CSV table of C-alpha atoms in Angstrom, one decimal:
chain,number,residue,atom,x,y,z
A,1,UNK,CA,138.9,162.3,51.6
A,2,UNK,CA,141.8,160.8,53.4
A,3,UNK,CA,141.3,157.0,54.2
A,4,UNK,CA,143.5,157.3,57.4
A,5,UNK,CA,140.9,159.0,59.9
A,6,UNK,CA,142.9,161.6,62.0
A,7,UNK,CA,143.1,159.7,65.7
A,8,UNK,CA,140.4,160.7,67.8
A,9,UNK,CA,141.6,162.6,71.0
A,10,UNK,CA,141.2,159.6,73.6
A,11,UNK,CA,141.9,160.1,77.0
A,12,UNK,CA,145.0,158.4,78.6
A,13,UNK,CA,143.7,154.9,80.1
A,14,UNK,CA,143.7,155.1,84.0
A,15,UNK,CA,145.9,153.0,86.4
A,16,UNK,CA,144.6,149.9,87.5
A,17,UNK,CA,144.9,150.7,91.2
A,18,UNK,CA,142.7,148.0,92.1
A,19,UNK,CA,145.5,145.8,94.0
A,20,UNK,CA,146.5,149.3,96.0
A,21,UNK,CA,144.4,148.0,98.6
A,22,UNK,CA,146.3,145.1,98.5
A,23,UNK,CA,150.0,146.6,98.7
A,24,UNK,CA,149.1,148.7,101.5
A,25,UNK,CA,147.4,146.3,103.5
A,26,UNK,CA,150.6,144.3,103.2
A,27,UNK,CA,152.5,147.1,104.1
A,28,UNK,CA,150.0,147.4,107.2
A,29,UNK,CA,150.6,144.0,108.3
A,30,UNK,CA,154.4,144.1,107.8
A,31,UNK,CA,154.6,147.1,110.6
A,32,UNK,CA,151.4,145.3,112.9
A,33,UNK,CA,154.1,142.2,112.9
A,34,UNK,CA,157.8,144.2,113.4
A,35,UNK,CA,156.5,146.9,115.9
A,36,UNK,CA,156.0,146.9,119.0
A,37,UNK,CA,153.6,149.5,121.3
A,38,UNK,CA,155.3,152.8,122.4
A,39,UNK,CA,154.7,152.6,126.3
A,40,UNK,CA,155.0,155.9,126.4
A,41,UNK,CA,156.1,159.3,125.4
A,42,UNK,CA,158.3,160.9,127.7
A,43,UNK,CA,158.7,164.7,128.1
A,44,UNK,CA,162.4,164.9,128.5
A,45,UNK,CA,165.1,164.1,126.2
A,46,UNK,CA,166.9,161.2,126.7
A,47,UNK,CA,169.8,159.9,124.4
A,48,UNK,CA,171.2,156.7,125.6
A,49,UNK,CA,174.8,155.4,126.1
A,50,UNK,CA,175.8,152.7,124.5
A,51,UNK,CA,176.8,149.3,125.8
A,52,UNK,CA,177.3,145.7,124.4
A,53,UNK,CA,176.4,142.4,125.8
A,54,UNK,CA,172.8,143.7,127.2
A,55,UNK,CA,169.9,141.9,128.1
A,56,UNK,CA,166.9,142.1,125.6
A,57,UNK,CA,164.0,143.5,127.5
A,58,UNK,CA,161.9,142.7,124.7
A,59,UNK,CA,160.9,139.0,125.7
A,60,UNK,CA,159.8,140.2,128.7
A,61,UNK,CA,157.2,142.5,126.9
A,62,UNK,CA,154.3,142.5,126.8
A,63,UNK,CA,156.4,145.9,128.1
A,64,UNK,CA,153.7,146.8,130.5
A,65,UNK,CA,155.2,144.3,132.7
A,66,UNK,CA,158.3,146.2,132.9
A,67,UNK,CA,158.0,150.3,134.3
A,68,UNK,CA,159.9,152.7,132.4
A,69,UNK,CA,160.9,155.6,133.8
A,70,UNK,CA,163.3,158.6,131.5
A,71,UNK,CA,165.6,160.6,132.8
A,72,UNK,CA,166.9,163.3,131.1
A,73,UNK,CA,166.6,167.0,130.3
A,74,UNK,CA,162.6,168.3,129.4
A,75,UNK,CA,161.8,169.0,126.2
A,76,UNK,CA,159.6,172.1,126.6
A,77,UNK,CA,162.4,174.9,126.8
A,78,UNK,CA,160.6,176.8,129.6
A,79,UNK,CA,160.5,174.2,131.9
A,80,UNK,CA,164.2,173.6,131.2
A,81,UNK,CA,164.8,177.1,131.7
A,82,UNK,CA,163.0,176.9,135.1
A,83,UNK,CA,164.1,173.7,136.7
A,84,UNK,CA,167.7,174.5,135.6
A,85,UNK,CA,167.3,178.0,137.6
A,86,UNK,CA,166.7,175.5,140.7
A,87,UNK,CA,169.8,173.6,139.8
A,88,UNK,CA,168.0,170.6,138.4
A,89,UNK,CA,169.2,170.2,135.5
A,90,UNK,CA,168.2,166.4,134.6
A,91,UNK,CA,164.8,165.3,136.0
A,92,UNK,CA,163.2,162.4,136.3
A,93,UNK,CA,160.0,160.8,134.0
A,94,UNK,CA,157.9,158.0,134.8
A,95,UNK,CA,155.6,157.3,132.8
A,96,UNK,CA,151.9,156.9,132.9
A,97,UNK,CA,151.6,159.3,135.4
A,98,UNK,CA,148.5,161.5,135.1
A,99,UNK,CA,149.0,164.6,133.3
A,100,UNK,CA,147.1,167.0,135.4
A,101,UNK,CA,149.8,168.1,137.3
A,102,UNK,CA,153.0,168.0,135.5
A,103,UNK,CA,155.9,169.2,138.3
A,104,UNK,CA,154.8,165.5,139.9
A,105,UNK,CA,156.4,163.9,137.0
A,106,UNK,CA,159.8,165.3,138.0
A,107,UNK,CA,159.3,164.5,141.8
A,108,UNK,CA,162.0,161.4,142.6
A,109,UNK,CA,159.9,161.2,146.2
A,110,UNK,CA,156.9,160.1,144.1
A,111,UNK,CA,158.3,157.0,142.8
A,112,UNK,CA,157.0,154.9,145.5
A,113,UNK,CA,153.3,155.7,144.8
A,114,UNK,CA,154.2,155.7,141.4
A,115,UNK,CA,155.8,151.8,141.8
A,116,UNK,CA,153.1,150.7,144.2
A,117,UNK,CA,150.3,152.0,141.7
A,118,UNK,CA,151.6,150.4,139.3
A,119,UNK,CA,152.0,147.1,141.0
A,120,UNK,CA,148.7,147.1,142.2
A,121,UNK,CA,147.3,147.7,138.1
A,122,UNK,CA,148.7,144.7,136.9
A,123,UNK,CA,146.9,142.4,135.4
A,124,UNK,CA,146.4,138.7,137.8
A,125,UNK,CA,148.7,136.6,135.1
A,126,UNK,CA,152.0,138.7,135.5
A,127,UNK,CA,151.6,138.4,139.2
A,128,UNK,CA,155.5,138.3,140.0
A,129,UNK,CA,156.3,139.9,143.7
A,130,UNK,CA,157.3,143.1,143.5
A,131,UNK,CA,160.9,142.1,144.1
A,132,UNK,CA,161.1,140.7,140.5
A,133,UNK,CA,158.9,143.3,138.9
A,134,UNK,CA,161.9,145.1,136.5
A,135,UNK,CA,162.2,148.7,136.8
A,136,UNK,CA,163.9,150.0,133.4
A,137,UNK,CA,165.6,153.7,133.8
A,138,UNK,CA,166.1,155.1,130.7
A,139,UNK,CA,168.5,157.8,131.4
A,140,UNK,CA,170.4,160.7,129.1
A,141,UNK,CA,174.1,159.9,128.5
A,142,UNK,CA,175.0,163.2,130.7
A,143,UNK,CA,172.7,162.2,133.3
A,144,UNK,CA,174.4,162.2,136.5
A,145,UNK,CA,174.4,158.7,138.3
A,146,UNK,CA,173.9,159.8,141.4
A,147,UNK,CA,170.1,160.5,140.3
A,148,UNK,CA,170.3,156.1,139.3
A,149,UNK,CA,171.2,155.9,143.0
A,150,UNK,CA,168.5,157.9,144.4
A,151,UNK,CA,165.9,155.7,142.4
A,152,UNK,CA,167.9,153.1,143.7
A,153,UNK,CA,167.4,154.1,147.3
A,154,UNK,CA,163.5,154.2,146.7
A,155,UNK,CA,162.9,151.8,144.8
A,156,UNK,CA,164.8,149.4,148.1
A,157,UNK,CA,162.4,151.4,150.5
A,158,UNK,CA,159.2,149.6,148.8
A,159,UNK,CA,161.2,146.4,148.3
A,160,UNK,CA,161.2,146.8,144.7
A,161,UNK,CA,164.6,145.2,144.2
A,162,UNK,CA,165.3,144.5,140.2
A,163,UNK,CA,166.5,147.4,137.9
A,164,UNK,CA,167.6,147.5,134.7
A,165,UNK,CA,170.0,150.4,133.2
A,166,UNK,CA,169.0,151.0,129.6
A,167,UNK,CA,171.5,151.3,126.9
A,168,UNK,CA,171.9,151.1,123.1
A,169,UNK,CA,173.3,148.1,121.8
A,170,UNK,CA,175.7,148.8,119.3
A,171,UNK,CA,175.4,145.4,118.3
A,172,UNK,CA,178.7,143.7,117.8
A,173,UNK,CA,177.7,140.2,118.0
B,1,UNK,CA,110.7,140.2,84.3
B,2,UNK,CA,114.9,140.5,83.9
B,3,UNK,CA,116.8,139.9,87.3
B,4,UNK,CA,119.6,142.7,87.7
B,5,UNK,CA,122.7,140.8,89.0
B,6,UNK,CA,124.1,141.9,92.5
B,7,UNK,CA,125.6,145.6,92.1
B,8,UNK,CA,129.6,145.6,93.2
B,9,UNK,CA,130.3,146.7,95.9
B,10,UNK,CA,132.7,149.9,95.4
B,11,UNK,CA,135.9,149.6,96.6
B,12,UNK,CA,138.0,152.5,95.3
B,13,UNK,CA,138.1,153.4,99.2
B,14,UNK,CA,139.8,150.5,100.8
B,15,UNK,CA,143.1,151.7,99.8
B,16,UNK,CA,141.8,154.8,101.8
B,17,UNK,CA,141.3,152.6,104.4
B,18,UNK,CA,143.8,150.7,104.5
B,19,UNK,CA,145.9,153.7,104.4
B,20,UNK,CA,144.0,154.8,107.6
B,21,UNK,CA,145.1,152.0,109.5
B,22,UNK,CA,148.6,152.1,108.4
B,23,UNK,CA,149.5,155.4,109.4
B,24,UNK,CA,147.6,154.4,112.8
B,25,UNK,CA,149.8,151.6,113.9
B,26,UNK,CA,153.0,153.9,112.6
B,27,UNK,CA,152.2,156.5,114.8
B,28,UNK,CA,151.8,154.3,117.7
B,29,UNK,CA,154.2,151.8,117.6
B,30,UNK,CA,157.9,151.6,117.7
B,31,UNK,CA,160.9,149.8,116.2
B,32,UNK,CA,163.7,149.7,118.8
B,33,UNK,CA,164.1,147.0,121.6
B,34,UNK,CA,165.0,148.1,124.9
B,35,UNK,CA,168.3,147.2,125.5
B,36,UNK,CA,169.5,147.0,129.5
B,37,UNK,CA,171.5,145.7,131.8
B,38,UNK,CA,169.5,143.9,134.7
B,39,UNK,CA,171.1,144.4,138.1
B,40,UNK,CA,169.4,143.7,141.5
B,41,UNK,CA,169.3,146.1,144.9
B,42,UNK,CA,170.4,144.3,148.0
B,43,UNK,CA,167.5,143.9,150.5
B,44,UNK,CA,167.1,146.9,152.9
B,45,UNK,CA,168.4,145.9,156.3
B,46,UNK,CA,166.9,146.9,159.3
B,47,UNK,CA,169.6,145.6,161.9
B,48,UNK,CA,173.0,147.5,161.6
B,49,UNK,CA,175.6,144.9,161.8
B,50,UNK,CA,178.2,146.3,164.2
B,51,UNK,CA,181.0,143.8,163.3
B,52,UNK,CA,180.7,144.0,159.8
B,53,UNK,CA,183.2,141.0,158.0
B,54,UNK,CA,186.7,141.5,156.8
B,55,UNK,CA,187.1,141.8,153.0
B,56,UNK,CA,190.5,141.2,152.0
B,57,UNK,CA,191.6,143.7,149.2
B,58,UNK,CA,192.6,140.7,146.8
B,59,UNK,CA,188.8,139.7,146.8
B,60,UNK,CA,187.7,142.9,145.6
B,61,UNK,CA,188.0,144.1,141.9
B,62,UNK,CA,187.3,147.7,142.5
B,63,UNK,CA,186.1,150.3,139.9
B,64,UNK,CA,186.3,153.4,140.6
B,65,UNK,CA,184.7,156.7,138.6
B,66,UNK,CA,185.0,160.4,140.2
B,67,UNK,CA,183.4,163.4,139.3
B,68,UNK,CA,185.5,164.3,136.3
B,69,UNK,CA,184.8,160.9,134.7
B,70,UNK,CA,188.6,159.6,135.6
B,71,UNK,CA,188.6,156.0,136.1
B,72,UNK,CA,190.3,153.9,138.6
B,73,UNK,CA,190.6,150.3,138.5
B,74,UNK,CA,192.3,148.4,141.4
B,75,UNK,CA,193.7,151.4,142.4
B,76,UNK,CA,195.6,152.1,138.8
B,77,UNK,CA,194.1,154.9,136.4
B,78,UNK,CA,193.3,154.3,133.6
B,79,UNK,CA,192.3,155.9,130.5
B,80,UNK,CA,190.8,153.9,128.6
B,81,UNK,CA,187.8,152.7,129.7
B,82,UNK,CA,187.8,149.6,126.7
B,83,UNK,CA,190.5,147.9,129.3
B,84,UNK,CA,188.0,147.8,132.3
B,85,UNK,CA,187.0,143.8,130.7
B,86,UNK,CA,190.2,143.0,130.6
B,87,UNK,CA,191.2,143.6,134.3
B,88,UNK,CA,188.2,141.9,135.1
B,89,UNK,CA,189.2,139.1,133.3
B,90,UNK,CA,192.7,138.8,134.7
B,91,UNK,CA,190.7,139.7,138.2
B,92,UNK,CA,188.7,136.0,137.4
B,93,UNK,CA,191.3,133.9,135.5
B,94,UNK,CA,194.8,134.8,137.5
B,95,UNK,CA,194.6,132.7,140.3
B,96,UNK,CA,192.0,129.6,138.1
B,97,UNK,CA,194.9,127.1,137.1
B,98,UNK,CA,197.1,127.4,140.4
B,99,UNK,CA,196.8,129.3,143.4
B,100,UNK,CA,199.7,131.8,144.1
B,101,UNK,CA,199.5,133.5,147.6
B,102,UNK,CA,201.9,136.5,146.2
B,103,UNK,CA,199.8,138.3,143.9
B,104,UNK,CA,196.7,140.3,145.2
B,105,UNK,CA,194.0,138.5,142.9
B,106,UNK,CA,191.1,136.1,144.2
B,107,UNK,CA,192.2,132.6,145.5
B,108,UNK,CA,190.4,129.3,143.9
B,109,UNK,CA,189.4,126.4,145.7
B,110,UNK,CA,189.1,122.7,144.0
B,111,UNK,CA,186.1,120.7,145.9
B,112,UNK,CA,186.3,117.1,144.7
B,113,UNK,CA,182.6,115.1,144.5
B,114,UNK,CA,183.4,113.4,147.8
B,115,UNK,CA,183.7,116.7,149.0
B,116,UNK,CA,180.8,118.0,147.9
B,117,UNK,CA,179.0,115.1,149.2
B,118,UNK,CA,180.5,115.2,152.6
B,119,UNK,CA,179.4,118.9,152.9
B,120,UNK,CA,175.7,118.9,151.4
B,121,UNK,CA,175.1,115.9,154.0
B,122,UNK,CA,176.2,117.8,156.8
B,123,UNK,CA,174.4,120.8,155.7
B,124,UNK,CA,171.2,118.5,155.7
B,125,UNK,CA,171.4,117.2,158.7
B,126,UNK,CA,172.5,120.6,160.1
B,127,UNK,CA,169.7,121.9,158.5
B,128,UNK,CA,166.9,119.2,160.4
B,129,UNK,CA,168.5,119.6,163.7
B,130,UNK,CA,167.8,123.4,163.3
B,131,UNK,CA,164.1,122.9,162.1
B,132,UNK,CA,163.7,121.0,165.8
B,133,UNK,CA,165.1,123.3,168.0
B,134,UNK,CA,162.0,124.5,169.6
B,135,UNK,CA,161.4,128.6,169.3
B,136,UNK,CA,163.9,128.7,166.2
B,137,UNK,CA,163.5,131.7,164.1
B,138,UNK,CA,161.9,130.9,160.7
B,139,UNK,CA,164.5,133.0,159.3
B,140,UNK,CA,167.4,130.9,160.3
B,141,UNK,CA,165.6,127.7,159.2
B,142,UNK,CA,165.4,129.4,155.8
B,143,UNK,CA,168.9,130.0,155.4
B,144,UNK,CA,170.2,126.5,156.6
B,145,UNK,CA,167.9,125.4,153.8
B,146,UNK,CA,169.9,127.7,151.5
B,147,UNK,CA,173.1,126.2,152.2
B,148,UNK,CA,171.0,122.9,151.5
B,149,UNK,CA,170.4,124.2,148.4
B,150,UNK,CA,173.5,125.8,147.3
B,151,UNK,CA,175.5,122.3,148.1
B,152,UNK,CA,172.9,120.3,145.6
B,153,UNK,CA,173.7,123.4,143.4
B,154,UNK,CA,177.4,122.4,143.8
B,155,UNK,CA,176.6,118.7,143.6
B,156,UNK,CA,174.4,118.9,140.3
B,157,UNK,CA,177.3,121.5,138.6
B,158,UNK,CA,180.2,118.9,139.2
B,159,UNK,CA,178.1,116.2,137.3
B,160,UNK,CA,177.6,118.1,134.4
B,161,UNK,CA,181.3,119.5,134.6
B,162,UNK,CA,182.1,116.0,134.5
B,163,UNK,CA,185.9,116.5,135.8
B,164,UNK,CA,187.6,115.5,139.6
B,165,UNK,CA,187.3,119.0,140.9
B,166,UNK,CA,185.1,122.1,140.6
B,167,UNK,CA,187.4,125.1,140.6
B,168,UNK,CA,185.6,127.9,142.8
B,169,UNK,CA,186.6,131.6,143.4
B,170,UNK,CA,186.8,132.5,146.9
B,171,UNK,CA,182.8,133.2,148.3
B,172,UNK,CA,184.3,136.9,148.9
B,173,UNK,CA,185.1,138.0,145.4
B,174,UNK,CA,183.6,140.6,143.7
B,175,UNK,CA,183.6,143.4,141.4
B,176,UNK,CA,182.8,146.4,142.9
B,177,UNK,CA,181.7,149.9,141.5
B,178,UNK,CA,182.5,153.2,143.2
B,179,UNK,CA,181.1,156.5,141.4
B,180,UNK,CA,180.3,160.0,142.7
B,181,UNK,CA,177.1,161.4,142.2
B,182,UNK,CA,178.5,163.7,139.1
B,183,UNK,CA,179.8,160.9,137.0
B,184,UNK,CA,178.1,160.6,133.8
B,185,UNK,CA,176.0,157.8,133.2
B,186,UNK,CA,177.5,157.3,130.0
B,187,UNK,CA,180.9,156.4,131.8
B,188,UNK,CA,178.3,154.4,134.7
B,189,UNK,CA,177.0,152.7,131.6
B,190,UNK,CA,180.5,152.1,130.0
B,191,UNK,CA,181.4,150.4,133.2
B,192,UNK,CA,178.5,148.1,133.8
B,193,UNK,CA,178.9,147.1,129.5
B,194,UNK,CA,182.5,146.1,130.4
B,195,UNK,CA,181.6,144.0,133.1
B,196,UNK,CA,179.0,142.6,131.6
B,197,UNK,CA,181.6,141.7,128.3
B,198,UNK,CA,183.9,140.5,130.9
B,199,UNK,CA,181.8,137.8,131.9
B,200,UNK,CA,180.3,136.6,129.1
B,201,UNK,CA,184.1,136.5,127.5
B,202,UNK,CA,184.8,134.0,130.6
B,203,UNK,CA,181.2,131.9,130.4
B,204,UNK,CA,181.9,131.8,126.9
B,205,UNK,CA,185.4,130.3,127.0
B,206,UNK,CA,183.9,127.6,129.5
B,207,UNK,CA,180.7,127.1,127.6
B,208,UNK,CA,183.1,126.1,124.7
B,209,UNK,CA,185.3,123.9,126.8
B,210,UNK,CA,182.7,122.1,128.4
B,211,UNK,CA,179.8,122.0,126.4
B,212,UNK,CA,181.2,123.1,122.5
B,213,UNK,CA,178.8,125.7,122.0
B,214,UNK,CA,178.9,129.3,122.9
B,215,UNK,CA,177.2,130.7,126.2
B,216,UNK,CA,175.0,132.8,124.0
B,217,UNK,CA,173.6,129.9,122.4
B,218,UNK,CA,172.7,128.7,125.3
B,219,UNK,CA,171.3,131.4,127.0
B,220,UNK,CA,169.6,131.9,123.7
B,221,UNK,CA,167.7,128.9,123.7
B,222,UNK,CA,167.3,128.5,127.2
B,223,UNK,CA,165.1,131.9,126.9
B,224,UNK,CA,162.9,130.3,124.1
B,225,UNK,CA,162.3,127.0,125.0
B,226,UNK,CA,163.8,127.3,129.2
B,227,UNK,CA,164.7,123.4,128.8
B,228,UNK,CA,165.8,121.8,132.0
B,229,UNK,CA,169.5,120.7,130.6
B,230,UNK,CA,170.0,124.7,129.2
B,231,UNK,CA,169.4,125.5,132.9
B,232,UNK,CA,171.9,123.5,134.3
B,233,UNK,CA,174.4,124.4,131.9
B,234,UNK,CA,173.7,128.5,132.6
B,235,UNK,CA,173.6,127.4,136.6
B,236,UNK,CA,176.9,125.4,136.1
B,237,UNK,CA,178.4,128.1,134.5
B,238,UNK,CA,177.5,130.8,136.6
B,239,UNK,CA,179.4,128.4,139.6
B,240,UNK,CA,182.4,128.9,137.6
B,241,UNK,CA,182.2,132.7,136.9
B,242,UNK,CA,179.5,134.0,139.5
B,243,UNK,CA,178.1,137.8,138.9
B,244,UNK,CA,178.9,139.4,142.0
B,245,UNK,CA,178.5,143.3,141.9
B,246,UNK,CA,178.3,145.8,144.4
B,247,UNK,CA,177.1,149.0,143.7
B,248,UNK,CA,178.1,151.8,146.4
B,249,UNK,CA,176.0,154.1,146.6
B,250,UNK,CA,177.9,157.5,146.0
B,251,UNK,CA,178.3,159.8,149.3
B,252,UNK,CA,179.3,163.0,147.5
């Protein structure tokens, strides 16, 4: 009779994971803190150019004070395939408009209802005139500018007189 | 009778939770800042001006960008569109120190304080005499108040300058953008980035002279804390180097 008792099999001891919680929720407020809301998701592709010496939109935000709209090619491959069979090859995206009829999302004679919609949803305390009210176009590097100027043109018909061309900032400070 | 102490509360779940939550807010939010330049349409117009005013070529820095993404600047092309700030500055600074009437670049004007004085006076008074003529157009009683304003613009920029003379570029000068509808906005972007460079190259250098700190420090702090001094430095500064930009709207 040995005196050294042969180990009894004992399972592997479990990881503490009672601070998981705790990383994670860190983690969670780490990203609440450095993030901002998408304002939306637009259905065309838009890579930007890049510029230096830009304005930073992002004081202005809360972005809904600021209307976004995309221009670029769609994403869905069949209505690229279609709208470039009309010769149209970038279209336009604003965003926020209702979903249930999605060729009015391309349509650059909609802006103005889409402008003055969105002018009259604001909220009382960001109750700049219209004139001030920034319109952001977000447009594909290949884009054509002469689409900027048609937006342009519409955007002066309803008086709407501040734009903003988006770019990336390559950030040599 | 033995009291059973308060059961724990389980929580092997919150991670769960908390997990819940996270992927939540990474799904719906986003990292990058939106970048932009800011420009501003000019009013629409109603009235066609028939005699519309003479713009002599000197005043006008002109940039131009066809169809095939070829650039044009002051009627010289150019390859490289890196060079546009440069010509923009020379367009600013050529004519600053000493006015030369033989080269085709924007003339300066040096208003002394008396000047300045003499002319936002008369711009008052001119503006009261309006204001009484009976049947006067609001409109025109508006814009003599502008010139009011622009004079105690003048007035308040030459204190903080704190020199004899307030070097101004000639009212007329501007950068002006030509494209046609097929350009790129990468190149339409390019040019607007270069402008924009341009300009803050020049405030900069003057921010620095006058002040000793850089114009984006200024601007900087001006947008967190929009102090009264940062906004007549930015205001005094944008006397020196105004933003003047046309964009024509392409016709082909």
């Amino acid at each position: 009779m040995s005196k050294f008792r042969k180990e009894e099999k004992k399972a592997a001891p479990g990881v503490n994971t009672s601070s998981l919680p705790d990383i994670v929720f860190m983690l969670l407020f780490f990203f609440m803190v450095a993030t901002t809301s998408k304002e939306s998701d637009p259905s065309v592709k838009v890579s930007q150019p890049e510029g230096v010496r830009t304005t930073d939109m992002t004081p202005y935000k809360q972005r809904s004070e600021i209307d976004f709209m995309y221009v670029g090619k769609p994403l869905n491959p069949a209505r690229a395939a279609k709208y470039a069979e009309m010769g149209m090859e970038y279209l336009l995206f604003m965003d926020n408009v209702a979903q249930s009829t999605p060729d009015e999302l391309y349509n650059v004679t909609a802006i103005r209802r889409w402008k003055l919609d969105k002018f009259d949803a604001k909220p009382e305390r960001m109750s700049e005139p219209i004139e001030s009210v920034i319109t952001c176009i977000k447009a594909d590097e290949g884009a054509p500018s002469g689409i900027i100027f048609d937006i342009r043109k519409e955007l002066q018909e309803i008086n709407a007189l501040t734009v903003a061309y988006a770019v990336r900032d390559n950030g040599n400070i | 009778m033995a009291r059973r102490g308060i059961p724990e509360i389980n929580a092997g779940s919150m991670a769960d939770i908390a997990f819940l939550l996270l992927i939540f807010f990474l799904v719906t939010t986003t990292m990058d800042k939106d970048q932009a330049y800011v420009r501003s349409i000019p009013k629409k117009v109603e009235i066609k001006n028939p005699d519309p005013v003479d713009i002599e070529n000197r005043n006008i820095c002109l940039i131009k960008a066809n169809a095939l993404n070829q650039l044009m600047v002051r009627d010289e092309i150019m390859s490289n569109p890196d060079e546009i700030s440069d010509r923009v500055i020379d367009f600013y600074t050529t004519n600053e120190k000493k006015n030369d009437a033989g080269n085709d670049f924007p003339m300066y004007s040096h208003i002394t304080k008396k000047e300045i004085e003499a002319g936002l006076i008369a711009a008052e008074k001119d503006a009261e005499d309006t204001e009484k003529v009976p049947g006067v157009m609001p409109e025109i009683v508006d814009y003599k108040w502008n010139i009011v304003n622009e004079w105690q613009a003048k007035m308040d920029a030459i204190e903080l300058y704190g020199k004899n003379s307030l070097p101004e570029i000639h009212g007329q000068a501007h950068v002006r953008i030509e494209i046609q509808k097929a350009t790129e906005y990468k190149l339409f972007a390019k040019i607007q980035s270069e402008i924009e460079e341009a300009i803050f190259e020049l405030r900069d250098g003057a921010a620095m002279d006058v002040f000793g700190e850089s114009y984006g420090t200024i601007t900087r702090r001006y947008g967190m804390d929009k102090s009264v001094e940062d906004k007549k430095k930015i205001d005094l500064l944008k006397i020196l180097y105004p933003d003047r930009f046309i964009e024509v709207a392409p016709k082909r």
